[in-house]
mmCIF file of C-alpha atoms in Angstrom:
data_model
loop_
_atom_site.group_PDB
_atom_site.id
_atom_site.type_symbol
_atom_site.label_atom_id
_atom_site.label_comp_id
_atom_site.label_asym_id
_atom_site.label_seq_id
_atom_site.Cartn_x
_atom_site.Cartn_y
_atom_site.Cartn_z
ATOM 1 C CA MET I 69 136.054 100.810 73.076
ATOM 2 C CA SER I 70 135.448 100.248 76.787
ATOM 3 C CA MET I 71 137.734 97.707 78.454
ATOM 4 C CA GLU I 72 137.453 96.023 81.837
ATOM 5 C CA THR I 73 140.110 94.148 83.750
ATOM 6 C CA ARG I 74 139.998 91.443 86.375
ATOM 7 C CA PRO I 75 142.970 89.925 88.243
ATOM 8 C CA TYR I 76 143.469 86.204 88.652
ATOM 9 C CA LEU I 77 145.550 83.999 90.935
ATOM 10 C CA LEU I 78 147.496 81.057 89.505
ATOM 11 C CA HIS I 79 148.386 78.258 91.945
ATOM 12 C CA ALA I 80 150.893 75.596 90.887
ATOM 13 C CA LEU I 81 149.846 72.144 92.120
ATOM 14 C CA SER I 82 152.899 70.419 90.641
ATOM 15 C CA PRO I 83 156.291 71.768 89.489
ATOM 16 C CA LEU I 84 155.745 74.245 86.667
ATOM 17 C CA HIS I 85 158.165 74.483 83.753
ATOM 18 C CA ALA I 86 157.436 77.424 81.465
ATOM 19 C CA GLY I 87 160.756 77.481 79.701
ATOM 20 C CA THR I 88 162.674 79.556 77.211
ATOM 21 C CA GLY I 89 164.347 76.726 75.322
ATOM 22 C CA ARG I 90 167.907 75.471 75.616
ATOM 23 C CA SER I 91 170.407 77.671 77.435
ATOM 24 C CA VAL I 92 174.208 77.798 77.435
ATOM 25 C CA GLY I 93 174.209 78.287 81.235
ATOM 26 C CA ILE I 94 174.543 75.677 83.982
ATOM 27 C CA ILE I 95 170.855 74.772 83.679
ATOM 28 C CA ASP I 96 170.086 73.432 80.213
ATOM 29 C CA LEU I 97 166.353 74.277 80.282
ATOM 30 C CA PRO I 98 165.706 77.351 82.491
ATOM 31 C CA ILE I 99 162.324 78.883 83.253
ATOM 32 C CA ALA I 100 161.148 82.188 81.758
ATOM 33 C CA ARG I 101 162.077 85.277 83.749
ATOM 34 C CA LEU I 102 161.434 88.978 83.252
ATOM 35 C CA ARG I 103 164.642 90.422 81.875
ATOM 36 C CA ALA I 104 165.033 93.507 84.100
ATOM 37 C CA THR I 105 163.901 92.017 87.424
ATOM 38 C CA ASN I 106 164.684 88.294 87.029
ATOM 39 C CA ILE I 107 161.193 87.522 88.354
ATOM 40 C CA PRO I 108 159.749 84.228 87.012
ATOM 41 C CA PHE I 109 156.581 84.569 84.941
ATOM 42 C CA ILE I 110 154.207 82.589 82.736
ATOM 43 C CA PRO I 111 153.577 84.227 79.330
ATOM 44 C CA GLY I 112 149.998 85.241 78.680
ATOM 45 C CA SER I 113 150.138 83.527 75.292
ATOM 46 C CA SER I 114 150.677 80.177 77.050
ATOM 47 C CA ILE I 115 147.824 80.765 79.480
ATOM 48 C CA LYS I 116 145.404 81.898 76.768
ATOM 49 C CA GLY I 117 145.860 78.743 74.684
ATOM 50 C CA VAL I 118 145.283 76.495 77.681
ATOM 51 C CA LEU I 119 142.349 78.555 78.987
ATOM 52 C CA ARG I 120 140.754 78.363 75.532
ATOM 53 C CA GLU I 121 140.681 74.562 75.790
ATOM 54 C CA ALA I 122 139.516 74.666 79.422
ATOM 55 C CA ARG I 123 136.463 76.709 78.396
ATOM 56 C CA ARG I 124 135.339 74.379 75.591
ATOM 57 C CA GLY I 125 132.132 73.855 77.507
ATOM 58 C CA LEU I 126 130.870 77.325 76.575
ATOM 59 C CA PRO I 127 128.328 77.631 73.731
ATOM 60 C CA GLU I 128 130.276 77.760 70.463
ATOM 61 C CA GLY I 129 129.308 81.350 69.659
ATOM 62 C CA GLU I 130 130.406 82.607 73.084
ATOM 63 C CA TRP I 131 133.594 80.565 72.945
ATOM 64 C CA GLU I 132 134.528 82.161 69.616
ATOM 65 C CA ALA I 133 133.569 85.604 70.896
ATOM 66 C CA LEU I 134 135.997 85.202 73.803
ATOM 67 C CA PHE I 135 138.956 83.635 72.071
ATOM 68 C CA GLY I 136 138.387 84.331 68.373
ATOM 69 C CA PRO I 137 137.777 81.707 65.688
ATOM 70 C CA LEU I 138 140.423 79.091 65.051
ATOM 71 C CA ARG I 139 142.520 79.771 61.968
ATOM 72 C CA LYS I 140 141.638 77.704 58.946
ATOM 73 C CA VAL I 141 145.276 77.576 57.892
ATOM 74 C CA SER I 142 148.205 77.571 60.313
ATOM 75 C CA GLY I 143 151.261 79.726 59.803
ATOM 76 C CA ALA I 144 151.599 83.089 58.047
ATOM 77 C CA GLU I 145 148.975 82.223 55.428
ATOM 78 C CA GLY I 146 146.405 81.969 58.201
ATOM 79 C CA ASP I 147 146.705 85.719 58.856
ATOM 80 C CA GLU I 148 144.484 86.497 55.860
ATOM 81 C CA ALA I 149 141.014 87.526 57.020
ATOM 82 C CA TRP I 150 137.944 85.690 55.786
ATOM 83 C CA GLU I 151 134.249 86.504 55.882
ATOM 84 C CA GLY I 152 133.052 86.441 59.472
ATOM 85 C CA ASP I 153 136.578 86.685 60.862
ATOM 86 C CA HIS I 154 136.985 88.706 64.067
ATOM 87 C CA ALA I 155 139.337 89.147 66.993
ATOM 88 C CA GLY I 156 138.653 87.588 70.374
ATOM 89 C CA ALA I 157 137.353 89.885 73.091
ATOM 90 C CA LEU I 158 139.592 88.441 75.827
ATOM 91 C CA VAL I 159 143.145 89.626 76.510
ATOM 92 C CA VAL I 160 145.263 87.406 78.759
ATOM 93 C CA GLY I 161 148.160 89.041 80.567
ATOM 94 C CA ASP I 162 151.325 87.402 81.890
ATOM 95 C CA ALA I 163 151.208 85.795 85.337
ATOM 96 C CA ARG I 164 154.029 87.070 87.546
ATOM 97 C CA LEU I 165 155.399 85.445 90.713
ATOM 98 C CA VAL I 166 153.984 86.768 93.988
ATOM 99 C CA ALA I 167 155.040 84.031 96.452
ATOM 100 C CA LEU I 168 157.627 81.270 96.175
ATOM 101 C CA PRO I 169 157.539 78.149 98.393
ATOM 102 C CA VAL I 170 160.894 77.694 100.108
ATOM 103 C CA ARG I 171 162.026 74.830 102.350
ATOM 104 C CA SER I 172 161.941 75.746 106.014
ATOM 105 C CA PHE I 173 163.690 73.989 108.893
ATOM 106 C CA VAL I 174 160.464 74.471 110.885
ATOM 107 C CA GLY I 175 157.019 73.970 109.380
ATOM 108 C CA THR I 176 158.281 72.235 106.179
ATOM 109 C CA PHE I 177 157.960 75.217 103.857
ATOM 110 C CA ALA I 178 157.182 78.928 103.790
ATOM 111 C CA LEU I 179 155.432 80.977 101.112
ATOM 112 C CA VAL I 180 157.966 83.736 100.606
ATOM 113 C CA SER I 181 157.299 87.125 99.053
ATOM 114 C CA SER I 182 158.956 90.555 99.217
ATOM 115 C CA PRO I 183 157.914 94.230 99.224
ATOM 116 C CA LEU I 184 158.782 94.489 95.511
ATOM 117 C CA LEU I 185 156.738 91.420 94.504
ATOM 118 C CA LEU I 186 153.757 92.659 96.508
ATOM 119 C CA GLU I 187 154.024 96.169 95.120
ATOM 120 C CA LEU I 188 154.004 94.825 91.550
ATOM 121 C CA ALA I 189 151.015 92.662 92.466
ATOM 122 C CA ARG I 190 149.202 95.724 93.849
ATOM 123 C CA ARG I 191 149.229 97.215 90.327
ATOM 124 C CA ASP I 192 147.507 94.136 88.946
ATOM 125 C CA LEU I 193 145.065 93.990 91.848
ATOM 126 C CA LYS I 194 144.021 97.616 91.508
ATOM 127 C CA GLY I 195 140.268 97.984 91.597
ATOM 128 C CA LEU I 196 139.597 95.059 93.938
ATOM 129 C CA GLU I 197 138.198 95.781 97.364
ATOM 130 C CA GLY I 198 140.440 95.193 100.347
ATOM 131 C CA VAL I 199 143.857 95.229 98.679
ATOM 132 C CA PRO I 200 146.314 95.558 101.606
ATOM 133 C CA GLU I 201 148.516 98.570 102.015
ATOM 134 C CA ARG I 202 152.030 98.842 100.668
ATOM 135 C CA LEU I 203 154.728 97.129 102.726
ATOM 136 C CA LYS I 204 157.724 99.387 103.241
ATOM 137 C CA ARG I 205 161.195 98.297 102.248
ATOM 138 C CA VAL I 206 163.396 97.282 105.164
ATOM 139 C CA GLU I 207 167.097 96.645 105.606
ATOM 140 C CA GLY I 208 167.859 92.944 105.509
ATOM 141 C CA PRO I 209 168.349 90.208 106.057
ATOM 142 C CA LEU I 210 164.970 90.167 107.801
ATOM 143 C CA ALA I 211 161.708 88.206 107.612
ATOM 144 C CA ARG I 212 158.329 89.661 108.497
ATOM 145 C CA VAL I 213 155.522 87.303 109.483
ATOM 146 C CA GLY I 214 151.969 87.383 110.746
ATOM 147 C CA LYS I 215 150.792 86.170 114.138
ATOM 148 C CA GLY I 216 150.898 82.386 114.541
ATOM 149 C CA ASN I 217 153.260 81.688 111.636
ATOM 150 C CA VAL I 218 154.292 78.019 111.881
ATOM 151 C CA THR I 219 157.659 78.391 110.120
ATOM 152 C CA VAL I 220 159.288 80.448 112.901
ATOM 153 C CA ALA I 221 161.540 78.475 115.257
ATOM 154 C CA PRO I 222 160.074 79.388 118.688
ATOM 155 C CA GLU I 223 163.212 78.726 120.703
ATOM 156 C CA HIS I 224 165.371 80.907 118.476
ATOM 157 C CA GLY I 225 162.854 83.491 117.218
ATOM 158 C CA LYS I 226 164.322 83.014 113.768
ATOM 159 C CA LEU I 227 163.314 81.710 110.368
ATOM 160 C CA PHE I 228 165.528 79.066 108.742
ATOM 161 C CA LEU I 229 165.007 79.026 104.962
ATOM 162 C CA GLU I 230 167.266 76.719 102.952
ATOM 163 C CA ASP I 231 170.696 77.742 104.341
ATOM 164 C CA LEU I 232 169.574 81.214 105.479
ATOM 165 C CA ASP I 233 168.774 82.145 109.066
ATOM 166 C CA LEU I 234 166.736 85.328 109.315
ATOM 167 C CA ASP I 235 165.699 87.502 112.212
ATOM 168 C CA VAL I 236 161.919 87.714 112.490
ATOM 169 C CA GLN I 237 159.639 90.688 112.985
ATOM 170 C CA GLU I 238 155.881 90.327 113.462
ATOM 171 C CA GLU I 239 153.755 92.676 111.333
ATOM 172 C CA PRO I 240 149.943 92.588 110.923
ATOM 173 C CA ALA I 241 150.165 93.657 107.260
ATOM 174 C CA VAL I 242 151.794 90.331 106.371
ATOM 175 C CA GLU I 243 148.794 88.395 107.671
ATOM 176 C CA ALA I 244 146.508 90.827 105.821
ATOM 177 C CA TRP I 245 148.274 89.974 102.544
ATOM 178 C CA ALA I 246 147.982 86.241 103.210
ATOM 179 C CA ARG I 247 144.268 86.499 103.924
ATOM 180 C CA PHE I 248 143.715 88.690 100.859
ATOM 181 C CA LEU I 249 145.482 86.273 98.482
ATOM 182 C CA ALA I 250 143.503 83.399 99.999
ATOM 183 C CA ARG I 251 140.205 85.088 99.126
ATOM 184 C CA ALA I 252 140.692 83.680 95.618
ATOM 185 C CA LEU I 253 141.159 80.178 97.084
ATOM 186 C CA PRO I 254 139.262 80.208 100.417
ATOM 187 C CA GLU I 255 140.013 76.557 101.145
ATOM 188 C CA GLU I 256 143.723 77.426 101.323
ATOM 189 C CA GLU I 257 143.387 80.331 103.759
ATOM 190 C CA GLU I 258 144.835 78.531 106.744
ATOM 191 C CA LEU I 259 147.803 77.206 104.774
ATOM 192 C CA MET I 260 148.626 80.652 103.380
ATOM 193 C CA ARG I 261 148.110 82.475 106.663
ATOM 194 C CA GLU I 262 150.355 80.100 108.616
ATOM 195 C CA ARG I 263 153.203 80.141 106.088
ATOM 196 C CA PHE I 264 153.204 83.548 104.411
ATOM 197 C CA VAL I 265 156.502 85.381 104.938
ATOM 198 C CA VAL I 266 157.829 88.671 103.541
ATOM 199 C CA VAL I 267 161.604 88.944 103.308
ATOM 200 C CA ASP I 268 163.624 91.951 102.186
ATOM 201 C CA ASP I 269 164.091 92.416 98.441
ATOM 202 C CA GLU I 270 167.771 91.432 98.442
ATOM 203 C CA THR I 271 167.059 88.125 100.184
ATOM 204 C CA MET I 272 164.223 87.506 97.710
ATOM 205 C CA SER I 273 166.590 88.085 94.773
ATOM 206 C CA PHE I 274 168.868 85.401 96.240
ATOM 207 C CA LEU I 275 165.976 82.962 96.658
ATOM 208 C CA LEU I 276 164.766 83.585 93.094
ATOM 209 C CA GLU I 277 168.112 82.198 91.952
ATOM 210 C CA THR I 278 168.551 79.370 94.454
ATOM 211 C CA ALA I 279 165.104 78.169 95.591
ATOM 212 C CA THR I 280 163.611 77.068 92.289
ATOM 213 C CA GLN I 281 163.434 73.340 91.571
ATOM 214 C CA VAL I 282 166.211 71.906 89.374
ATOM 215 C CA ASP I 283 165.918 68.289 88.211
ATOM 216 C CA THR I 284 168.572 66.242 86.477
ATOM 217 C CA ARG I 285 167.143 63.954 83.838
ATOM 218 C CA VAL I 286 168.517 61.304 81.525
ATOM 219 C CA ARG I 287 167.344 59.283 78.559
ATOM 220 C CA ILE I 288 168.115 55.565 78.579
ATOM 221 C CA ASP I 289 169.408 53.924 75.425
ATOM 222 C CA SER I 290 167.129 50.913 74.954
ATOM 223 C CA THR I 291 169.883 48.866 73.324
ATOM 224 C CA THR I 292 172.470 49.298 76.075
ATOM 225 C CA GLY I 293 170.267 49.974 79.107
ATOM 226 C CA SER I 294 172.501 52.890 80.082
ATOM 227 C CA VAL I 295 172.345 56.630 79.576
ATOM 228 C CA ALA I 296 172.358 57.559 75.893
ATOM 229 C CA GLU I 297 175.315 59.678 74.813
ATOM 230 C CA GLY I 298 174.573 63.385 75.287
ATOM 231 C CA ALA I 299 171.209 62.632 76.945
ATOM 232 C CA LEU I 300 171.912 64.087 80.398
ATOM 233 C CA TRP I 301 170.355 67.454 81.129
ATOM 234 C CA GLN I 302 169.021 69.726 83.873
ATOM 235 C CA GLU I 303 165.678 71.494 83.781
ATOM 236 C CA GLU I 304 164.310 74.178 86.097
ATOM 237 C CA SER I 305 160.752 74.517 87.404
ATOM 238 C CA LEU I 306 158.785 76.665 89.804
ATOM 239 C CA PRO I 307 158.039 74.420 92.811
ATOM 240 C CA ALA I 308 154.555 73.152 93.588
ATOM 241 C CA GLU I 309 152.600 75.668 95.736
ATOM 242 C CA THR I 310 154.003 78.670 93.839
ATOM 243 C CA LEU I 311 151.559 81.598 93.576
ATOM 244 C CA LEU I 312 151.415 83.984 90.596
ATOM 245 C CA VAL I 313 149.162 86.939 89.836
ATOM 246 C CA GLY I 314 148.018 88.183 86.427
ATOM 247 C CA VAL I 315 145.257 90.172 84.787
ATOM 248 C CA LEU I 316 142.557 89.385 82.230
ATOM 249 C CA ALA I 317 141.209 92.286 80.179
ATOM 250 C CA ALA I 318 138.205 92.307 77.875
ATOM 251 C CA GLY I 319 136.245 94.484 75.523
ATOM 252 C CA PRO I 320 132.797 93.896 74.002
ATOM 253 C CA SER I 321 132.332 90.914 71.728
ATOM 254 C CA LEU I 322 133.217 91.525 68.069
ATOM 255 C CA ARG I 323 131.377 88.419 66.872
ATOM 256 C CA GLN I 324 128.179 89.117 64.981
ATOM 257 C CA LYS I 325 124.990 87.925 66.686
ATOM 258 C CA THR I 326 126.853 87.292 69.964
ATOM 259 C CA PRO I 327 126.402 90.494 71.947
ATOM 260 C CA LEU I 328 128.541 90.234 75.073
ATOM 261 C CA GLY I 329 129.783 93.161 77.116
ATOM 262 C CA ALA I 330 133.273 93.284 78.613
ATOM 263 C CA GLY I 331 131.941 92.122 81.981
ATOM 264 C CA ASP I 332 130.118 89.185 80.356
ATOM 265 C CA VAL I 333 133.351 88.124 78.651
ATOM 266 C CA LEU I 334 135.279 88.165 81.946
ATOM 267 C CA ASN I 335 132.480 86.350 83.781
ATOM 268 C CA ARG I 336 132.643 83.518 81.267
ATOM 269 C CA ALA I 337 136.439 83.328 81.276
ATOM 270 C CA LEU I 338 136.574 83.247 85.097
ATOM 271 C CA ARG I 339 133.177 81.670 85.813
ATOM 272 C CA GLU I 340 134.721 79.006 88.083
ATOM 273 C CA THR I 341 138.127 77.734 89.129
ATOM 274 C CA ALA I 342 139.901 76.505 85.999
ATOM 275 C CA TRP I 343 142.189 73.470 86.149
ATOM 276 C CA LEU I 344 144.967 74.053 83.655
ATOM 277 C CA GLN I 345 147.940 72.134 82.271
ATOM 278 C CA LEU I 346 150.576 74.804 81.711
ATOM 279 C CA GLY I 347 154.104 74.804 80.380
ATOM 280 C CA GLY I 348 156.148 71.845 79.209
ATOM 281 C CA LYS I 349 156.927 68.333 80.503
ATOM 282 C CA ALA I 350 153.275 67.498 81.105
ATOM 283 C CA THR I 351 153.900 63.784 80.547
ATOM 284 C CA VAL I 352 156.211 63.687 83.577
ATOM 285 C CA GLY I 353 153.763 65.466 85.850
ATOM 286 C CA ARG I 354 154.704 69.095 85.346
ATOM 287 C CA GLY I 355 152.364 72.053 85.038
ATOM 288 C CA ARG I 356 149.162 71.134 86.895
ATOM 289 C CA CYS I 357 147.689 74.461 88.020
ATOM 290 C CA ARG I 358 144.444 76.094 88.981
ATOM 291 C CA MET I 359 143.325 79.598 88.086
ATOM 292 C CA ALA I 360 140.858 81.494 90.260
ATOM 293 C CA ALA I 361 139.559 85.033 90.578
ATOM 294 C CA TRP I 362 138.779 87.121 93.616
ATOM 295 C CA PRO I 363 135.051 87.339 94.415
ATOM 296 C CA GLY I 364 133.292 90.564 93.526
ATOM 297 C CA PRO I 365 133.687 92.731 90.443
ATOM 298 C CA SER I 366 136.793 94.760 89.780
ATOM 299 C CA LYS I 367 136.267 98.496 89.601
ATOM 300 C CA GLU I 368 139.063 98.904 87.063
ATOM 301 C CA SER I 369 137.908 99.976 83.582
ATOM 302 C CA ARG I 370 139.601 101.750 80.687
ATOM 303 C CA ARG I 371 138.610 103.559 77.517
#
């Protein structure tokens, strides 16, 4: 069966909490991270469920061809096939961090990435035209920026991120990456170009641990008006403005009388910018995101 893939960009518009449940660590409700690299990610299973609802406007036959029919019975009993049952043609991959917003002494915040994050993104972006070249690893601590970056302190020639002060080196490839990522969201090109920064991998590992958003929350006991016993906890989120990259894959439709090729499936899934509510804590404003694709078809296909 022929498969096609197409990358997507996920942009967090509010803090994003895709958690792993309660932890015994300092943070009670941490975000999901890849085990070997500690890089934050959003599971594809979470994105698929939300994207399914966002595409309800498709004709019913096409909607079922993309996502598969809803189970008649939830739980293990729902695994039994019935007449007309079929798998969905769309495969939704995890979205992995590519740039993290970090507070900057100058310019309010920077969109910070690293050679490792960009190299992993290059795998997902394979097949698109204009993917920038690989950025070489450098000895840190060091920040590389494009021309006209607004987060560099002009009088010092340094970048002040949180409590880090980093020497700065100007490199055209950094601006090329910012402009490429912004092709998925053209209205944000200036913001990305002015704030995109690439730090060394070791500095990025430090920021992955210290620059996420951690909120302390409580539950008030309505009878006493004070904090209920045991109802004080901390939860972690990816800050608003975080950028993640993932891949959608598709094969031909398996639904009878709905003949869609792999490209048709991807066109319908990514036909326009999707506004998604991802992760937990939606009722307190978490998880508002938008998903967009780069213009032009991807050349990546598999058999």
